[in-house]
Short mmCIF file of C-alpha atoms in Angstrom, two decimals:
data_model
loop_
_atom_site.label_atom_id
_atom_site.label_comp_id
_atom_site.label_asym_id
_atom_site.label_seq_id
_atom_site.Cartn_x
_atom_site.Cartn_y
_atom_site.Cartn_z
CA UNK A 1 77.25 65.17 139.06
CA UNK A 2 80.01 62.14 139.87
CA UNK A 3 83.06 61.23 137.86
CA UNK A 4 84.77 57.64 138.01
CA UNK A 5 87.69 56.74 135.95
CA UNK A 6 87.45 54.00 133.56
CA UNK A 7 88.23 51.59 131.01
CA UNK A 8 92.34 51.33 130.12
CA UNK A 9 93.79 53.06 133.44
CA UNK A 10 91.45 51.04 135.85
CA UNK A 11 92.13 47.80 134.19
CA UNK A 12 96.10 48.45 133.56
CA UNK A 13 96.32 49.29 137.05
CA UNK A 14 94.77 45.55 138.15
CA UNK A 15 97.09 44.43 135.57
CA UNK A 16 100.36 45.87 137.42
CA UNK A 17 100.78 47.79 134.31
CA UNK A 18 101.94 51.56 133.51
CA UNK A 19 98.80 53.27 132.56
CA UNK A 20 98.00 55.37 129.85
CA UNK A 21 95.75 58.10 129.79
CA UNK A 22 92.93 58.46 132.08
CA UNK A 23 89.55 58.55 130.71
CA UNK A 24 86.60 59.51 133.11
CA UNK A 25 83.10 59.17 132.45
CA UNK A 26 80.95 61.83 134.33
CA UNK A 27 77.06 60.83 135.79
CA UNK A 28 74.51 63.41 135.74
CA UNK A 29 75.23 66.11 134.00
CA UNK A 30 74.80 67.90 130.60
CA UNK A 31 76.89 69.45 127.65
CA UNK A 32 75.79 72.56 129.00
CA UNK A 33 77.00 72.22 132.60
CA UNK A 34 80.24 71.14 131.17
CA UNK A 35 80.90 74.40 129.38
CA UNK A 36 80.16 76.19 132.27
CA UNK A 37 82.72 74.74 134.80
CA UNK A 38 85.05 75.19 131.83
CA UNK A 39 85.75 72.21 130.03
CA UNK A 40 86.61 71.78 126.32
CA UNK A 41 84.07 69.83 124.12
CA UNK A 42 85.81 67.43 121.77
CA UNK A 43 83.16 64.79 120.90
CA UNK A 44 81.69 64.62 117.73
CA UNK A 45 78.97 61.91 117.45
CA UNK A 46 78.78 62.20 121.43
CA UNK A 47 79.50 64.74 124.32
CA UNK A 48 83.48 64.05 125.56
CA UNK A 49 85.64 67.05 127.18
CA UNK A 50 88.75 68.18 128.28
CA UNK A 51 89.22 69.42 131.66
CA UNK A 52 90.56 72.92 131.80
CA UNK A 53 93.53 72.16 133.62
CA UNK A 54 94.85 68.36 133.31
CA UNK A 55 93.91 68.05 129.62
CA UNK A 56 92.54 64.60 130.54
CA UNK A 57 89.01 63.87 128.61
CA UNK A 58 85.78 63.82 130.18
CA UNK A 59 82.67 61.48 128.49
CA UNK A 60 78.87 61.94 129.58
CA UNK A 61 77.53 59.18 130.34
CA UNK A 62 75.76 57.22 127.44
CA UNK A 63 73.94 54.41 126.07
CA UNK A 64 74.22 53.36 122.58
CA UNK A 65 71.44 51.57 120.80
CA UNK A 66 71.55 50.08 117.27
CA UNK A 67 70.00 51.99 113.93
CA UNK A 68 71.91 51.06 111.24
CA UNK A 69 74.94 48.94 109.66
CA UNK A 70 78.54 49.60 110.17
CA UNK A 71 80.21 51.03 113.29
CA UNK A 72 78.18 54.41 112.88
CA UNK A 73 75.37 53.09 113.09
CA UNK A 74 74.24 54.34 116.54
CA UNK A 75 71.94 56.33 118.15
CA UNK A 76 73.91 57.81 121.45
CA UNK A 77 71.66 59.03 124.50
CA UNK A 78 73.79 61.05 127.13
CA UNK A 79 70.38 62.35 129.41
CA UNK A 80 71.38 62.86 132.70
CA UNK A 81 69.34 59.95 133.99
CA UNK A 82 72.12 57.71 132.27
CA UNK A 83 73.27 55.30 135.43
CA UNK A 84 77.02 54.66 135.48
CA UNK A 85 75.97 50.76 135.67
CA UNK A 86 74.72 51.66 131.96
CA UNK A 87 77.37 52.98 130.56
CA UNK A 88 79.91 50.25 131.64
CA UNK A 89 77.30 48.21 129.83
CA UNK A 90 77.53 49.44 127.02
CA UNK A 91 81.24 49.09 126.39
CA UNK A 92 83.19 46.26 124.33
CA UNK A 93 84.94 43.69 126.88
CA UNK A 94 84.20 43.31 130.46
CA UNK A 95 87.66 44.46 131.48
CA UNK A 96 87.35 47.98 129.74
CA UNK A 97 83.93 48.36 131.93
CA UNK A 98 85.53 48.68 135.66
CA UNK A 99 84.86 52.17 137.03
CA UNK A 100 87.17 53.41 140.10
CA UNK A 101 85.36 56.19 141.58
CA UNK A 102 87.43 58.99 143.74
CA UNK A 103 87.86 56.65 146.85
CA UNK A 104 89.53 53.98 144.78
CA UNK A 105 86.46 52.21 144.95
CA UNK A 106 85.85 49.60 142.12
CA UNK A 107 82.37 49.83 140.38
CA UNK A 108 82.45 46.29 138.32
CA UNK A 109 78.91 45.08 137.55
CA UNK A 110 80.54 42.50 134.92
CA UNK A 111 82.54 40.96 136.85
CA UNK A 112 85.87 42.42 134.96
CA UNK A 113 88.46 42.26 137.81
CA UNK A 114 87.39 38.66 137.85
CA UNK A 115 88.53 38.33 134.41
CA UNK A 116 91.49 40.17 134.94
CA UNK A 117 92.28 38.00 137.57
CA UNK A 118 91.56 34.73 135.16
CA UNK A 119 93.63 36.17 132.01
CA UNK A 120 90.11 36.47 129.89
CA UNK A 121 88.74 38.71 127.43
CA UNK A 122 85.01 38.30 127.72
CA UNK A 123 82.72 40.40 125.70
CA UNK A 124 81.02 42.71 127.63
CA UNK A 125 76.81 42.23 126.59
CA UNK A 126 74.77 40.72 123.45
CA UNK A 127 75.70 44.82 122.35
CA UNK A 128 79.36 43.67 121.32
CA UNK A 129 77.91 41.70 118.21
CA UNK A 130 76.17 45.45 116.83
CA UNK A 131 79.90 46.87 116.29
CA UNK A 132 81.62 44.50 113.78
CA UNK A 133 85.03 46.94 114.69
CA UNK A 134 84.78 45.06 118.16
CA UNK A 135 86.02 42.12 116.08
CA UNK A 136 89.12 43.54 115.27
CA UNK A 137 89.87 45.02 119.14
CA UNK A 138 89.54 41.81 120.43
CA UNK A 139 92.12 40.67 118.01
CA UNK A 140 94.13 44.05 118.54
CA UNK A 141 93.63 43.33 122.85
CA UNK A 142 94.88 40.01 122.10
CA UNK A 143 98.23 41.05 120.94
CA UNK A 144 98.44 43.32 123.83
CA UNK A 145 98.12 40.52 125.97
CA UNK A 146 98.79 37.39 124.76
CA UNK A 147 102.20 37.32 126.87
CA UNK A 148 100.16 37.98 129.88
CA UNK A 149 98.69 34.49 129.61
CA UNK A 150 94.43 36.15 128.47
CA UNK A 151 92.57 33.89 126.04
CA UNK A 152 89.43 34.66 124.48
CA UNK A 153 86.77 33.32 125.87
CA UNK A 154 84.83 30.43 124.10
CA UNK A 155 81.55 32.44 124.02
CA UNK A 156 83.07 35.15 122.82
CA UNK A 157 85.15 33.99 120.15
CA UNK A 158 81.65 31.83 118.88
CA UNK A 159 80.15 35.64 118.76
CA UNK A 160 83.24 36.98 116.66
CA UNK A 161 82.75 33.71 114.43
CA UNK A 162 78.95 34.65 114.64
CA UNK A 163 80.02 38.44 113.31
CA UNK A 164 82.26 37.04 110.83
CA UNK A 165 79.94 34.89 108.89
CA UNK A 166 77.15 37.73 109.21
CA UNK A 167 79.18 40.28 106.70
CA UNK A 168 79.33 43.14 108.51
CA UNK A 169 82.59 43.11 108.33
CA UNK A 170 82.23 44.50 105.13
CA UNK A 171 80.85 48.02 106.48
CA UNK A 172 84.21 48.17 108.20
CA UNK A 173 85.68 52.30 107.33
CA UNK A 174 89.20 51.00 105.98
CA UNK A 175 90.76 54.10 108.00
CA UNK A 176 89.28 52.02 111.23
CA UNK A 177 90.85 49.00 110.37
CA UNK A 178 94.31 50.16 109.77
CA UNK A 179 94.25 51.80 112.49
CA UNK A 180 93.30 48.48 114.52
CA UNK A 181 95.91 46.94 112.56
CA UNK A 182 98.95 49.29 113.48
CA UNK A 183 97.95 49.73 117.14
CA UNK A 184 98.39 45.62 116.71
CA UNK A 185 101.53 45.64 115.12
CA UNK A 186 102.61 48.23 118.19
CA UNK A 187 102.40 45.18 120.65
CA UNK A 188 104.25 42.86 122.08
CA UNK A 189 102.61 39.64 120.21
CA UNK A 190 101.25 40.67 116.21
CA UNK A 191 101.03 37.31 115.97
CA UNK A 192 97.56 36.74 118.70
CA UNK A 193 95.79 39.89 116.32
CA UNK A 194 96.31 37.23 113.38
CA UNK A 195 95.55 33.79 114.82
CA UNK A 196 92.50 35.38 116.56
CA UNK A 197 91.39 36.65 113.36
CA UNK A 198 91.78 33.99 111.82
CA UNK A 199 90.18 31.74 114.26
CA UNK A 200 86.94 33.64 114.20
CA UNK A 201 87.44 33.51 110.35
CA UNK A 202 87.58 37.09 109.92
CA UNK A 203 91.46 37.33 108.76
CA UNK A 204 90.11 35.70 105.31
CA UNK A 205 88.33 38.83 105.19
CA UNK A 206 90.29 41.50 106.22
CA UNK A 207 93.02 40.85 105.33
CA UNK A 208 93.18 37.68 102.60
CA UNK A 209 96.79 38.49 101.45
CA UNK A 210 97.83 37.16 104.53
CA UNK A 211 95.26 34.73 104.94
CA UNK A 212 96.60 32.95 102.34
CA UNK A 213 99.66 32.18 103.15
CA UNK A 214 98.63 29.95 105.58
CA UNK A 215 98.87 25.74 104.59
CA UNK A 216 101.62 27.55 101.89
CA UNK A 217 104.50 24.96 102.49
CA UNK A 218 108.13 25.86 102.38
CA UNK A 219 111.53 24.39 102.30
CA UNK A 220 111.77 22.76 105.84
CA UNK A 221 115.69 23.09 105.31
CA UNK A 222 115.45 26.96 105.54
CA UNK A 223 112.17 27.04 107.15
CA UNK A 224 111.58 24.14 109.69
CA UNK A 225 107.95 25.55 110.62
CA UNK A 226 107.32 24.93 106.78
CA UNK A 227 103.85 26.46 107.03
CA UNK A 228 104.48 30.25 105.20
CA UNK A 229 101.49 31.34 107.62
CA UNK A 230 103.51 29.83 111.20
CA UNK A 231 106.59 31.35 109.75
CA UNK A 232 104.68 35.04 109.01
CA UNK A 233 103.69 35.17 112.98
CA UNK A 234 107.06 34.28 114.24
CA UNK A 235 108.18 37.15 111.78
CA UNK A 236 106.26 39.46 112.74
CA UNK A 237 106.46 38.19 116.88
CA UNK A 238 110.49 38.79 115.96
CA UNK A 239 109.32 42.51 114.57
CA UNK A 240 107.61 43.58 117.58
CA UNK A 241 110.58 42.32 119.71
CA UNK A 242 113.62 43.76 117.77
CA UNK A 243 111.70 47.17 117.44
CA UNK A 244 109.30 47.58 119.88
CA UNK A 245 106.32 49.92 119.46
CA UNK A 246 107.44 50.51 115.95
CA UNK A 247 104.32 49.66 113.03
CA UNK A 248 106.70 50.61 110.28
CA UNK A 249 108.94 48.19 110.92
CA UNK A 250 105.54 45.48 111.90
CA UNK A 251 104.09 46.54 108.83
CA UNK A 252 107.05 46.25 106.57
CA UNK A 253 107.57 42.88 108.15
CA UNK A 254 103.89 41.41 108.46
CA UNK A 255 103.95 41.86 104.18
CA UNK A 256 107.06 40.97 102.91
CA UNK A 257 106.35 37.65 101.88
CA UNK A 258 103.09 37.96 100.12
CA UNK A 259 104.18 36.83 96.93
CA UNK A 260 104.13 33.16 98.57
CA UNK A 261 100.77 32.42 98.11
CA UNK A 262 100.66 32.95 94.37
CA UNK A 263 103.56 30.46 94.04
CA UNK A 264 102.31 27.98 91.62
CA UNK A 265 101.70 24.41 93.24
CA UNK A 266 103.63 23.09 90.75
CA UNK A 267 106.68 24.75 91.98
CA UNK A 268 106.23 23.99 95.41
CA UNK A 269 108.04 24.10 98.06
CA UNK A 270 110.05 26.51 96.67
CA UNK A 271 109.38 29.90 95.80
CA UNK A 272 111.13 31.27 93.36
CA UNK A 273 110.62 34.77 92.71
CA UNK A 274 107.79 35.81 95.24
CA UNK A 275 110.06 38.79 95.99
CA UNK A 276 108.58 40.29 93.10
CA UNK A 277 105.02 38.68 92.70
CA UNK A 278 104.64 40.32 96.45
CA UNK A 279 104.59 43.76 95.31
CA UNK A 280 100.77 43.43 93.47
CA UNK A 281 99.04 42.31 96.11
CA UNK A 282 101.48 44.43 98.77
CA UNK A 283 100.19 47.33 96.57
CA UNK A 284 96.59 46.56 96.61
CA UNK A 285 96.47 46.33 100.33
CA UNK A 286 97.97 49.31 101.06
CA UNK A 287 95.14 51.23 98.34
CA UNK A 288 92.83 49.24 100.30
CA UNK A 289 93.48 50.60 103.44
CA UNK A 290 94.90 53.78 102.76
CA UNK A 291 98.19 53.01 104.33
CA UNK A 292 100.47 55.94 104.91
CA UNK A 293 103.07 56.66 102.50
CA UNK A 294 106.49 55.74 104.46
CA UNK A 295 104.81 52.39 105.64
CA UNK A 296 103.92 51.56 101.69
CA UNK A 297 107.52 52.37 101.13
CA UNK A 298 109.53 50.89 103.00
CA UNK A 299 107.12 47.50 102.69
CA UNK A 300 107.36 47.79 98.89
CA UNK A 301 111.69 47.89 99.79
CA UNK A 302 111.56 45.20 102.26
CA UNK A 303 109.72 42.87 99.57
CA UNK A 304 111.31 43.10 96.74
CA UNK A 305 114.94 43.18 98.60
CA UNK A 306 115.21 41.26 101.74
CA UNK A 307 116.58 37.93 99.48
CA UNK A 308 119.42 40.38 98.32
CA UNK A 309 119.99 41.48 102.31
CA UNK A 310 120.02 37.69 103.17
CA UNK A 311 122.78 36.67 100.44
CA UNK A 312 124.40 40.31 100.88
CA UNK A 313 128.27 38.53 101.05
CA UNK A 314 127.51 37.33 97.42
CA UNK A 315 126.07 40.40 95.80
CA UNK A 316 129.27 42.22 94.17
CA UNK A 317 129.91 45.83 95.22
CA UNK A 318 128.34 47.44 92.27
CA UNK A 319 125.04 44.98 93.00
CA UNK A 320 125.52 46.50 96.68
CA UNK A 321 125.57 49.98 95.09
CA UNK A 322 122.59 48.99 93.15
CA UNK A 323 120.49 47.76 95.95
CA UNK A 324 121.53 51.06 98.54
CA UNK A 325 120.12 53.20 95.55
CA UNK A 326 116.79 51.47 94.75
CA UNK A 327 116.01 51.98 98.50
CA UNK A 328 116.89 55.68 97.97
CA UNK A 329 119.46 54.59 100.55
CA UNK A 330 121.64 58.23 99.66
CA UNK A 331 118.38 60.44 100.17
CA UNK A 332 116.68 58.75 102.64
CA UNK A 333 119.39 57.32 104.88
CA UNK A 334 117.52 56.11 107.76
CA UNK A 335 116.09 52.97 105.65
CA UNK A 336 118.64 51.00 105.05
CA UNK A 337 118.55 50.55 108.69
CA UNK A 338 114.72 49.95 108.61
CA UNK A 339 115.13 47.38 106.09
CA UNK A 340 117.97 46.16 108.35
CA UNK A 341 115.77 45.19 110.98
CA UNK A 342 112.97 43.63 108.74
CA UNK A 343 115.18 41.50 106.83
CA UNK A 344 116.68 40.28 110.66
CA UNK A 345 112.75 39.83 112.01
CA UNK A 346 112.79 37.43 108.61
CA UNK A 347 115.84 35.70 109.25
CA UNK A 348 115.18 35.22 112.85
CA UNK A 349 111.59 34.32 112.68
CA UNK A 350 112.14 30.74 112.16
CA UNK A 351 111.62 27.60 114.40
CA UNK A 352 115.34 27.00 115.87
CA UNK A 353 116.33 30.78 115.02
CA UNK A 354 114.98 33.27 117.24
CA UNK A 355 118.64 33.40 118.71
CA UNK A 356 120.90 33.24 115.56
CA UNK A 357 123.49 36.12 114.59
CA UNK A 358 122.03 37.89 111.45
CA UNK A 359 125.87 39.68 110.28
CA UNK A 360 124.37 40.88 107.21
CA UNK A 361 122.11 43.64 109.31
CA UNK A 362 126.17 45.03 110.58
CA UNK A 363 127.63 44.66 107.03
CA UNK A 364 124.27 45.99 105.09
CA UNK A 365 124.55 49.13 107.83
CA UNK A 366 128.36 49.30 107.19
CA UNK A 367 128.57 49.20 103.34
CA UNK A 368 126.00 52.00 103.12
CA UNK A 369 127.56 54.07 105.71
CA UNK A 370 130.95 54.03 103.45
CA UNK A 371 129.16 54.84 100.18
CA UNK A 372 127.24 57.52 102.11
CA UNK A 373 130.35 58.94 103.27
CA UNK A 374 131.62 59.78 99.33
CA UNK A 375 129.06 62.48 98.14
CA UNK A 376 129.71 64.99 95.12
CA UNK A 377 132.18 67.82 96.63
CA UNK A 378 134.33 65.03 96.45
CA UNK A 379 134.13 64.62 92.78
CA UNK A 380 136.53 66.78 90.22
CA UNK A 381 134.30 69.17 88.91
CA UNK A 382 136.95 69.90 86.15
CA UNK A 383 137.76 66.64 85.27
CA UNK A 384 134.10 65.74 84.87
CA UNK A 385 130.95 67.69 84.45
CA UNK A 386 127.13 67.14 83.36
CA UNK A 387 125.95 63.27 83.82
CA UNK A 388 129.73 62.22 84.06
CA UNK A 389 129.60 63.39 87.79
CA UNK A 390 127.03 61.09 88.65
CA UNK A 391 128.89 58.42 86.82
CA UNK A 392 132.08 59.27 88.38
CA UNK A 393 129.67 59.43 92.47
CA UNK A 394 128.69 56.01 91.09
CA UNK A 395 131.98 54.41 90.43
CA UNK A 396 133.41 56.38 94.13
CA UNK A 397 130.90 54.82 95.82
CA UNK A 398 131.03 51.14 94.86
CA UNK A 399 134.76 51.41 94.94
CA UNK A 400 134.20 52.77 98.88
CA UNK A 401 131.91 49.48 99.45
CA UNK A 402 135.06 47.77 98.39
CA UNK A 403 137.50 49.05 100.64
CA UNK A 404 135.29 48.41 103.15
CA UNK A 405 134.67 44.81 102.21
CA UNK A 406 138.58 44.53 102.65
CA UNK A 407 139.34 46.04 105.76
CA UNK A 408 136.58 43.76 107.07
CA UNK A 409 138.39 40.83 105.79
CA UNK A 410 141.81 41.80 106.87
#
């Protein structure tokens, strides 16, 4: 029995970068000589465990072979006779399949480090094309490391164009993809997950809402990229780097301007009303793909509302008052400050703007802060009662956004 670490800490390390977990694949044991020194079994379609003392997981080693569509269709073998040259074989990219064994010794029969070395993401064997989800990590690895300078490599991305045009894509479990999709919208560049998608012509399928709104012109006098598609990445680039880490915010700003590509081409360049006309197909993706509740939210918010953030200095107080409680700004504080930050990403993802002041994020933050600050103690209980209260918190409120529209002004 030998252990080696593998896959994300080994290559992170070569990368100068903080690892994250360690992940060790053991050689030449079993399931039952794992329960006897103690560890944990947590594998379901195939034998991983926690050690009994650092928590960090354990994996027999296996080899996969194909028996069916979809990314469950496997048969695993973990027999003790698996080599440790056949398990890194079996894995997606040849930088996940670097083994370090307890020395620090590098096992890389890929060539991985080279690739590392050379910025490219290289699929690993011919077994990358039986996994369609592989598709959408190489997209998702892409985003992670765009700003390092990887590209995909041409043989690779012909395979992922290969994939694509098979269908398999199809058989993808919609809980797998969003969670491909938010682990994307967690790094540094969104923007690589889409144009690698969409180079491999797998973004038409996964996700056509946004595949359509590229070659969807705009007004070049608010939007000098003009393309709706150029201006989504830059938006969603901007997400990542005004909220780091943070999918709610990526996924609020990767779909709130959907509603472009059913503008009429009639109408064109403008787009008058997509604010609205975004919230079908916002809606369908998020059945689609199961996407959890506070995401759907605040996206829904974000689309209909971010042209009312942007022209915020024109909207009257009571409009302001409006707005804060359609967001369920009074019960659910913390999103006005979400929305904040999308409708920013939006302003700011722009050619020419990645630098301008967005005052309406302040002033959005500010106004709800003084409406938030009147609640219903402070009403007269006496003087009004029943629905007059809440007409009477109403009319408090809005006059509160006033004052505070005047002391700004002073």
């Amino acid at each position: 029995m030998k252990t080696y670490l593998v896959g994300g800490a080994v290559r992170d390390r070569l990368l100068g970068l903080k690892p994250g977990d360690n992940d060790h694949v053991v050689v030449g044991s079993t399931p039952e000589e794992m329960l006897a020194l103690g560890f944990k079994p947590v594998g379901r379609d195939f034998p991983v465990f926690l050690h009994p003392q650092t928590g960090e997981e354990y994996a027999l080693a296996r080899t996969e072979r194909k028996s069916g569509r979809g990314y469950r269709g496997f048969v695993v073998d973990a027999d003790p006779s698996v080599t440790l040259e056949e398990d890194l074989r079996r894995r997606d990219f040849t930088i996940n399949a670097i083994a370090q064994d307890e020395d620090g010794k590098l096992v890389d029969p890929l060539g991985g480090a080279r690739d590392i070395e050379q910025r490219v993401l290289r699929h690993a064997g011919t077994a990358f094309a039986e996994d369609p989800l592989r598709v959408l990590r190489a997209a998702r690895f892409m985003a992670r490391f765009a700003a390092l300078d990887f590209h995909v490599a041409p043989e690779t991305m012909a395979l992922m164009q290969d994939m694509a045009n098979g269908g398999e894509l199809a058989e993808l479990v919609p809980e797998r993809v969003w969670q491909e999709l938010s682990r994307a919208l967690r790094s540094p560049t969104p923007s690589a997950f889409l144009r690698t998608l969409r180079d491999c012509g797998a973004l038409a399928q996964v996700l056509p809402e946004i595949d359509a709104l590229y070659g969807v012109p705009q007004r070049a006098e608010y939007h000098p990229e003009i393309d709706t598609g150029l201006h989504q990445e830059m938006v969603s680039d901007m997400a990542a780097r005004l909220a780091p880490g943070d999918d709610l915010i990526g996924f609020a700003a990767l779909t709130h301007d959907l509603g472009k590509a059913l503008t009429p081409a009639d109408v064109l360049p403008k787009h008058i009303g997509h604010e609205q006309a975004g919230l079908a197909p916002l809606r369908a993706l998020c059945g689609r793909f199961k996407v959890p509740a506070a995401h759907r939210e605040l996206a829904i918010v974000a689309c209909r509302e971010h042209l009312n953030v942007h022209r915020l200095d024109e909207l009257r107080d009571a409009t302001v008052f409006e707005l804060l409680a359609r967001c369920d700004a009074f019960r659910k504080p913390e999103r006005i400050a979400q929305l904040a930050l999308v409708c920013e990403a939006d302003k700011r993802g722009r050619l020419g703007s990645a630098e301008a002041e967005y005052p309406q994020a302040r002033d959005l933050l500010r106004l709800h802060a003084a409406a938030l600050a009147v609640n219903a103690r402070d009403i007269d209980n006496e003087t009004h009662s029943g629905p007059a209260v809440g007409e009477a918190l109403k009319k408090a409120r809005v006059t509160a956004i006033g004052k505070a529209r005047n002391r700004e002004t002073r």
